[in-house]
PDB file of C-alpha atoms in Angstrom:
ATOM      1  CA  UNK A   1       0.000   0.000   0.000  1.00 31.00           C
ATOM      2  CA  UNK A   2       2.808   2.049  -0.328  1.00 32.00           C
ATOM      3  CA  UNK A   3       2.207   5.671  -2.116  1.00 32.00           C
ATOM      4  CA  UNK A   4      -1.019   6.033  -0.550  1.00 31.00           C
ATOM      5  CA  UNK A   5      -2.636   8.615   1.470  1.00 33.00           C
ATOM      6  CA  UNK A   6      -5.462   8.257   3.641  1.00 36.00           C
ATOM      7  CA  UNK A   7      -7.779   9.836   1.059  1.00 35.00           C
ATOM      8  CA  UNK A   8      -9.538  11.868   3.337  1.00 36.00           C
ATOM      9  CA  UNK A   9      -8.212  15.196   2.151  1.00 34.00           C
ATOM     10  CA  UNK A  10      -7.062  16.895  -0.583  1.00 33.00           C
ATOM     11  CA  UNK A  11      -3.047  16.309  -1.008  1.00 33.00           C
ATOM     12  CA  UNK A  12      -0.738  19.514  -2.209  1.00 32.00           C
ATOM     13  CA  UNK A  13       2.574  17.727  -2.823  1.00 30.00           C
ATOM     14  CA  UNK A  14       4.641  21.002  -3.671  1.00 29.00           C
ATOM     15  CA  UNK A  15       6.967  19.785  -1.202  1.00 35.00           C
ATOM     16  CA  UNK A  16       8.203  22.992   0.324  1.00 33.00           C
ATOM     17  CA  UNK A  17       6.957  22.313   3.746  1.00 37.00           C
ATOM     18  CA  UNK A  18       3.987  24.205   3.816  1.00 37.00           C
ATOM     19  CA  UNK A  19       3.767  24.471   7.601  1.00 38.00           C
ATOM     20  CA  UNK A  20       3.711  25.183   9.890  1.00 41.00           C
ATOM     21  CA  UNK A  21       0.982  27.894   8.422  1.00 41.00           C
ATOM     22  CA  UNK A  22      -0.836  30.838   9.568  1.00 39.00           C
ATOM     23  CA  UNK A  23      -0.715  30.024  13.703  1.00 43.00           C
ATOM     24  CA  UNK A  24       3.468  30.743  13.267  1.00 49.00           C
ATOM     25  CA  UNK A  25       6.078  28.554  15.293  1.00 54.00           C
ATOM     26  CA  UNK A  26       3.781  26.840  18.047  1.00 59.00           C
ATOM     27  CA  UNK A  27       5.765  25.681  21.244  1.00 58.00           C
ATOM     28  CA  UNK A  28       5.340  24.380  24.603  1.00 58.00           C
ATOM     29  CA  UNK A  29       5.288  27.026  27.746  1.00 55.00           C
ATOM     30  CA  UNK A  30       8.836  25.789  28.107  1.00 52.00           C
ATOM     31  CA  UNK A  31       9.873  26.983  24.690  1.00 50.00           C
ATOM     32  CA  UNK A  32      10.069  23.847  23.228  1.00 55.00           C
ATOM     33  CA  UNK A  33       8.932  23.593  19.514  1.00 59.00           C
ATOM     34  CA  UNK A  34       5.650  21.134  19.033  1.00 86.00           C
ATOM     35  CA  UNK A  35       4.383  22.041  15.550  1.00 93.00           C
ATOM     36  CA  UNK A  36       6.455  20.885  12.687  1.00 94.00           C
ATOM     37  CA  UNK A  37       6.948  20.584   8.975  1.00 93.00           C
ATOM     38  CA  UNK A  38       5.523  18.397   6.691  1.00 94.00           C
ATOM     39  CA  UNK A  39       9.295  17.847   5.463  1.00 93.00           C
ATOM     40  CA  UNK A  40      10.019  17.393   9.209  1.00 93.00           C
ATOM     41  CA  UNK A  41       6.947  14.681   9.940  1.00 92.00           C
ATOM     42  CA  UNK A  42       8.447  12.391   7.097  1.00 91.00           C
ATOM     43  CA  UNK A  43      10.827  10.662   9.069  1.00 89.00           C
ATOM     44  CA  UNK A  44       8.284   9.827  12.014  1.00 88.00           C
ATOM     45  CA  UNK A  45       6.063   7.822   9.189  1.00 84.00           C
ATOM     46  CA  UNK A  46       9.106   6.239   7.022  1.00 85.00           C
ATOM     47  CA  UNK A  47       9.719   3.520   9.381  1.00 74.00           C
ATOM     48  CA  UNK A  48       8.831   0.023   7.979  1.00 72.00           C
ATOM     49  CA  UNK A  49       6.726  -0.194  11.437  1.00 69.00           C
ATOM     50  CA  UNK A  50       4.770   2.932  10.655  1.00 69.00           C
ATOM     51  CA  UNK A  51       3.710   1.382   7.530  1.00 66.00           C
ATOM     52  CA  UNK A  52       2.573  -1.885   7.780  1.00 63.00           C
ATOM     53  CA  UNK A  53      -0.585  -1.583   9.142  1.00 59.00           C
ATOM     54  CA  UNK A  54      -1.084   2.082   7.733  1.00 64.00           C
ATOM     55  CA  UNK A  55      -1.894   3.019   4.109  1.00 68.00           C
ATOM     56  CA  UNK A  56       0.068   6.750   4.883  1.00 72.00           C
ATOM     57  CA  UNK A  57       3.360   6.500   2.759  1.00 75.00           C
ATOM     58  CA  UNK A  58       5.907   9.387   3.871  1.00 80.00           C
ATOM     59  CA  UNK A  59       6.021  10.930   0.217  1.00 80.00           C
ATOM     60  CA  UNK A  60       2.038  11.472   0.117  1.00 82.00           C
ATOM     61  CA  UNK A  61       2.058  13.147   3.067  1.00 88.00           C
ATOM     62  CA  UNK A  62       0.234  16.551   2.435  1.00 88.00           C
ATOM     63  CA  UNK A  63       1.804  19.885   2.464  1.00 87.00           C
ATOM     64  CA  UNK A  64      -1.674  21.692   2.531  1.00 91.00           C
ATOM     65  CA  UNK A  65      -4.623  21.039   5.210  1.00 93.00           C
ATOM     66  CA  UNK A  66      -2.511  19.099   7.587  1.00 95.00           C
ATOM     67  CA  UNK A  67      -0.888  20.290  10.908  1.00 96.00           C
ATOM     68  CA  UNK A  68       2.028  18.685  12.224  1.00 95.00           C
ATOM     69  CA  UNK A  69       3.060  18.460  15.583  1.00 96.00           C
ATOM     70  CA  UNK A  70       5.548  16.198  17.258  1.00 94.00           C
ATOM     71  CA  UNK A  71       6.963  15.366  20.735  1.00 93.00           C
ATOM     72  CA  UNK A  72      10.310  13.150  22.073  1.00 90.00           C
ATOM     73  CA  UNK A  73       9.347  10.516  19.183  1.00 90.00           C
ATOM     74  CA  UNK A  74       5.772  10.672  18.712  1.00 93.00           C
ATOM     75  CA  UNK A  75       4.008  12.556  15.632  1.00 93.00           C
ATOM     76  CA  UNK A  76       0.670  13.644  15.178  1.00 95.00           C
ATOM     77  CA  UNK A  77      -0.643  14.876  11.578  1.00 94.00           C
ATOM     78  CA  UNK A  78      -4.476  16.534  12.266  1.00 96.00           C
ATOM     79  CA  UNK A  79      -6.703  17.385   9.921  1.00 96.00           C
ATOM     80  CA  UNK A  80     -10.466  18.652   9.977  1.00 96.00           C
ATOM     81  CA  UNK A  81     -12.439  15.892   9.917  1.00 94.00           C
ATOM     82  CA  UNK A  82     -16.028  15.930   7.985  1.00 89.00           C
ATOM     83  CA  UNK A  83     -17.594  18.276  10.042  1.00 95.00           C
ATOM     84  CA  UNK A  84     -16.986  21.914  11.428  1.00 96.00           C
ATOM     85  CA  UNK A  85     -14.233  22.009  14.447  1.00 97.00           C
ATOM     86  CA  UNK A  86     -13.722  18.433  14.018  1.00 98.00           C
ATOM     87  CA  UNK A  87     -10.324  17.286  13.712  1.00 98.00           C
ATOM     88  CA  UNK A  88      -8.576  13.543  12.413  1.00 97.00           C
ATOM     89  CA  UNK A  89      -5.408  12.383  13.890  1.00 96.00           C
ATOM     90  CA  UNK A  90      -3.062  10.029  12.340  1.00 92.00           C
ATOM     91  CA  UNK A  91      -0.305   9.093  14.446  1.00 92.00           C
ATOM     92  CA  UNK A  92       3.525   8.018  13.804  1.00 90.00           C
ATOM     93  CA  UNK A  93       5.601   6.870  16.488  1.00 87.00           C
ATOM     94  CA  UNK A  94      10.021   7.188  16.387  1.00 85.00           C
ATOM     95  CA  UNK A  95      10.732   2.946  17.186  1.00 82.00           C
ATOM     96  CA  UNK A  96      13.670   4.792  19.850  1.00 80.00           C
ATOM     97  CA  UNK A  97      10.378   5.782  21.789  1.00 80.00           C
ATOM     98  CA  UNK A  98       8.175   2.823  22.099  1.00 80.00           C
ATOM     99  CA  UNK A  99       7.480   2.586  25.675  1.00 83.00           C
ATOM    100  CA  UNK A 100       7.846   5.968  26.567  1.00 84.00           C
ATOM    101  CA  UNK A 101       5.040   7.361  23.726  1.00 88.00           C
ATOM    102  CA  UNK A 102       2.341   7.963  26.200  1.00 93.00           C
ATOM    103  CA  UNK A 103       3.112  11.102  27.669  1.00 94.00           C
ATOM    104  CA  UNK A 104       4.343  12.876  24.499  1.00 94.00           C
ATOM    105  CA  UNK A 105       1.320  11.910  22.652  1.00 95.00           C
ATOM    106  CA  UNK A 106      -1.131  13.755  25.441  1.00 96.00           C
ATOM    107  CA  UNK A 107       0.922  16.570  25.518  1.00 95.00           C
ATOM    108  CA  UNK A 108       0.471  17.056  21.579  1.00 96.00           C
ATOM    109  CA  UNK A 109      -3.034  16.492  21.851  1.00 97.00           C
ATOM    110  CA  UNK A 110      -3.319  18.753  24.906  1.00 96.00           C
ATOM    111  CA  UNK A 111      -1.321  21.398  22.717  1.00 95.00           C
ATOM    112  CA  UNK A 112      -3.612  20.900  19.642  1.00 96.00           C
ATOM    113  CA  UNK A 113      -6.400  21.158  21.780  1.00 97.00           C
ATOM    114  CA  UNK A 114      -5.454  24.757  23.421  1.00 95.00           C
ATOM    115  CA  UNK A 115      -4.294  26.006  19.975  1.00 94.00           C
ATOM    116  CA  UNK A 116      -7.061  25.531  17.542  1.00 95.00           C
ATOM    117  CA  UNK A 117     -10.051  24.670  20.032  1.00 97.00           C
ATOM    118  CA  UNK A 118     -11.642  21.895  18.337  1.00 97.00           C
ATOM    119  CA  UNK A 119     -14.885  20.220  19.149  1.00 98.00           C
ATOM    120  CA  UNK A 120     -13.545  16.930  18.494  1.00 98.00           C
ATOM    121  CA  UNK A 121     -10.614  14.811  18.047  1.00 98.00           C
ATOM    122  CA  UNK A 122     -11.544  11.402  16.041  1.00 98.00           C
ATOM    123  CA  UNK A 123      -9.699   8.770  14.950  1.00 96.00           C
ATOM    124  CA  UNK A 124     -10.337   5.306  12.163  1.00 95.00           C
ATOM    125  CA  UNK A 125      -8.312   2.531  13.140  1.00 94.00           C
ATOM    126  CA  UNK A 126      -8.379  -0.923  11.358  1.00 93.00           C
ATOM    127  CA  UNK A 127      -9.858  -3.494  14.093  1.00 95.00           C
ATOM    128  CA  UNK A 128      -6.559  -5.577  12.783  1.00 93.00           C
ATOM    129  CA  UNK A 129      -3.988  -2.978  14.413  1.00 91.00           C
ATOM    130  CA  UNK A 130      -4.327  -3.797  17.405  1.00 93.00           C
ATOM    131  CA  UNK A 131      -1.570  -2.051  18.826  1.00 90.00           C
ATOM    132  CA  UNK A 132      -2.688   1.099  17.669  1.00 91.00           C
ATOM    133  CA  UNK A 133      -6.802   1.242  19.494  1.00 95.00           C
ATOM    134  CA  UNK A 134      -4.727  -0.109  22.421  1.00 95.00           C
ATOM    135  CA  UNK A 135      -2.315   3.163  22.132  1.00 94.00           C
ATOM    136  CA  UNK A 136      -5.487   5.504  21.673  1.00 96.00           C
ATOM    137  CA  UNK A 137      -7.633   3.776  24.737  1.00 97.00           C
ATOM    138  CA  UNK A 138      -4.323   4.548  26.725  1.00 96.00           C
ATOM    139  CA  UNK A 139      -4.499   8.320  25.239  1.00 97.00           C
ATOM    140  CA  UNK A 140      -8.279   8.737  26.655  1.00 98.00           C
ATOM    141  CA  UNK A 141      -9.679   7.784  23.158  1.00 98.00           C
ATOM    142  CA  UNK A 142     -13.207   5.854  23.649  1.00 98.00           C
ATOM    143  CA  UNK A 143     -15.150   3.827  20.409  1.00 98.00           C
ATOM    144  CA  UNK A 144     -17.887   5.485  19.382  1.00 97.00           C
ATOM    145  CA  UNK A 145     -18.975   3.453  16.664  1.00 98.00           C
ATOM    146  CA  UNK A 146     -17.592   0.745  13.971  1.00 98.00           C
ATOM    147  CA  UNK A 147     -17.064   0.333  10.178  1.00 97.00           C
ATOM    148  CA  UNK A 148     -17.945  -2.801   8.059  1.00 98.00           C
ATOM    149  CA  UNK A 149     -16.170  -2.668   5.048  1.00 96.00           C
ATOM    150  CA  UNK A 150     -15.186  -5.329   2.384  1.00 97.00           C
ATOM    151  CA  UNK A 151     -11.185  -4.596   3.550  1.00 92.00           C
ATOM    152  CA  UNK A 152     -12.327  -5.352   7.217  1.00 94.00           C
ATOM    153  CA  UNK A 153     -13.579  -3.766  10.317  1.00 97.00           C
ATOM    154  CA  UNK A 154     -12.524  -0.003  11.413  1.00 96.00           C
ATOM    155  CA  UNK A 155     -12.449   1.358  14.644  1.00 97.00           C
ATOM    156  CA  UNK A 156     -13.564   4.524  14.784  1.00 98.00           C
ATOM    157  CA  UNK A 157     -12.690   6.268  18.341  1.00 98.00           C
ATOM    158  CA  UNK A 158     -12.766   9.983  19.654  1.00 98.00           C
ATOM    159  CA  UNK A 159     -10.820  11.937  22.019  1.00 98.00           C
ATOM    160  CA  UNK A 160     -11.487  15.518  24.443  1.00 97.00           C
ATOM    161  CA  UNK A 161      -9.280  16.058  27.494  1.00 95.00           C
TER     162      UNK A 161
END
C-alpha cells in the first residue's frame, strides 16, 4: 500500500513544507517547539513499522490542510475531519520511543487542543492494528462506533481532554 494517502483530504505535494501555516512557530510554555513541517513529519512515518498496518506512505504526506506536531518521538498529523471544528489524527511513532510514547502523545493532543479549540478529536483505526486502538484507549480515546467494510472492520474512536 505504499504511495497512498489516507484519502480523506485533498493532497498539495509542492513539497516545500507548507507548515507550519498561519498560527506561526507553536511551542510548549517551556519553549520547546511542538508544531512541525511536513518535510520534518516524514521521518516519524518512514519507518517500515509505521507502515505496515497504515496506508500513509511518507512521500504522500500533504503539504496543505494538515498540521504537524511532534513530541520526544511521537508525531501527530491533524486534519479537519467531515464536520466543522472536528479534527482527524493520524499518528507516527520514532521505534527509539516505544514505551515511553504515552506522555508525548497527550501533551500534543493537549497542545492541539489549546491552539485551535476543536470540538472533536476522532480517529479510524483498522480493528486488525491492534496495537494502535490499544495506544489511543491509553491516550483517553473511547469507540464510538464501527465500520464494516469489504477490507475489514474499522475502529472509529474519539478523544477531548
Amino acid at each position: 500500500q505504499a504511495g497512498r494517502h489516507c484519502g480523506c483530504h485533498s493532497a498539495n505535494r509542492r513539497g516545500d513544507g507548507g507548515q507550519p501555516g498561519p498560527h506561526g512557530d507553536q511551542r510548549y510554555s517551556d519553549g520547546s517547539r511542538v508544531r512541525i513541517t511536513v518535510n520534518e513529519a516524514r521521518g516519524y512515518f518512514a519507518h517500515v513499522s509505521q507502515q505496515a498496518k497504515s496506508d500513509i506512505s511518507p512521500e504522500d504526506l500533504p503539504d496543505d490542510g494538515v498540521q504537524y506536531w511532534a513530541d520526544s518521538g511521537v508525531c501527530v498529523a491533524l486534519h479537519n475531519a467531515m464536520w466543522p471544528r472536528v479534527w482527524m489524527a493520524h499518528v507516527a511513532v520514532n521505534p527509539a520511543a516505544w514505551g515511553q510514547t504515552k506522555e508525548p502523545a497527550l501533551r500534543i493532543l493537549r497542545a492541539f487542543w489549546q491552539a485551535e479549540r476543536p470540538e472533536l478529536i476522532v480517529g479510524w483505526t483498522s480493528e486488525s492494528n491492534r496495537a494502535a486502538i490499544a495506544f489511543a484507549r491509553r491516550l483517553g480515546f473511547t469507540e464510538y462506533g464501527r465500520m464494516d467494510l469489504p477490507s475489514g472492520r474499522v475502529i472509529c474512536q474519539e478523544w477531548r481532554p
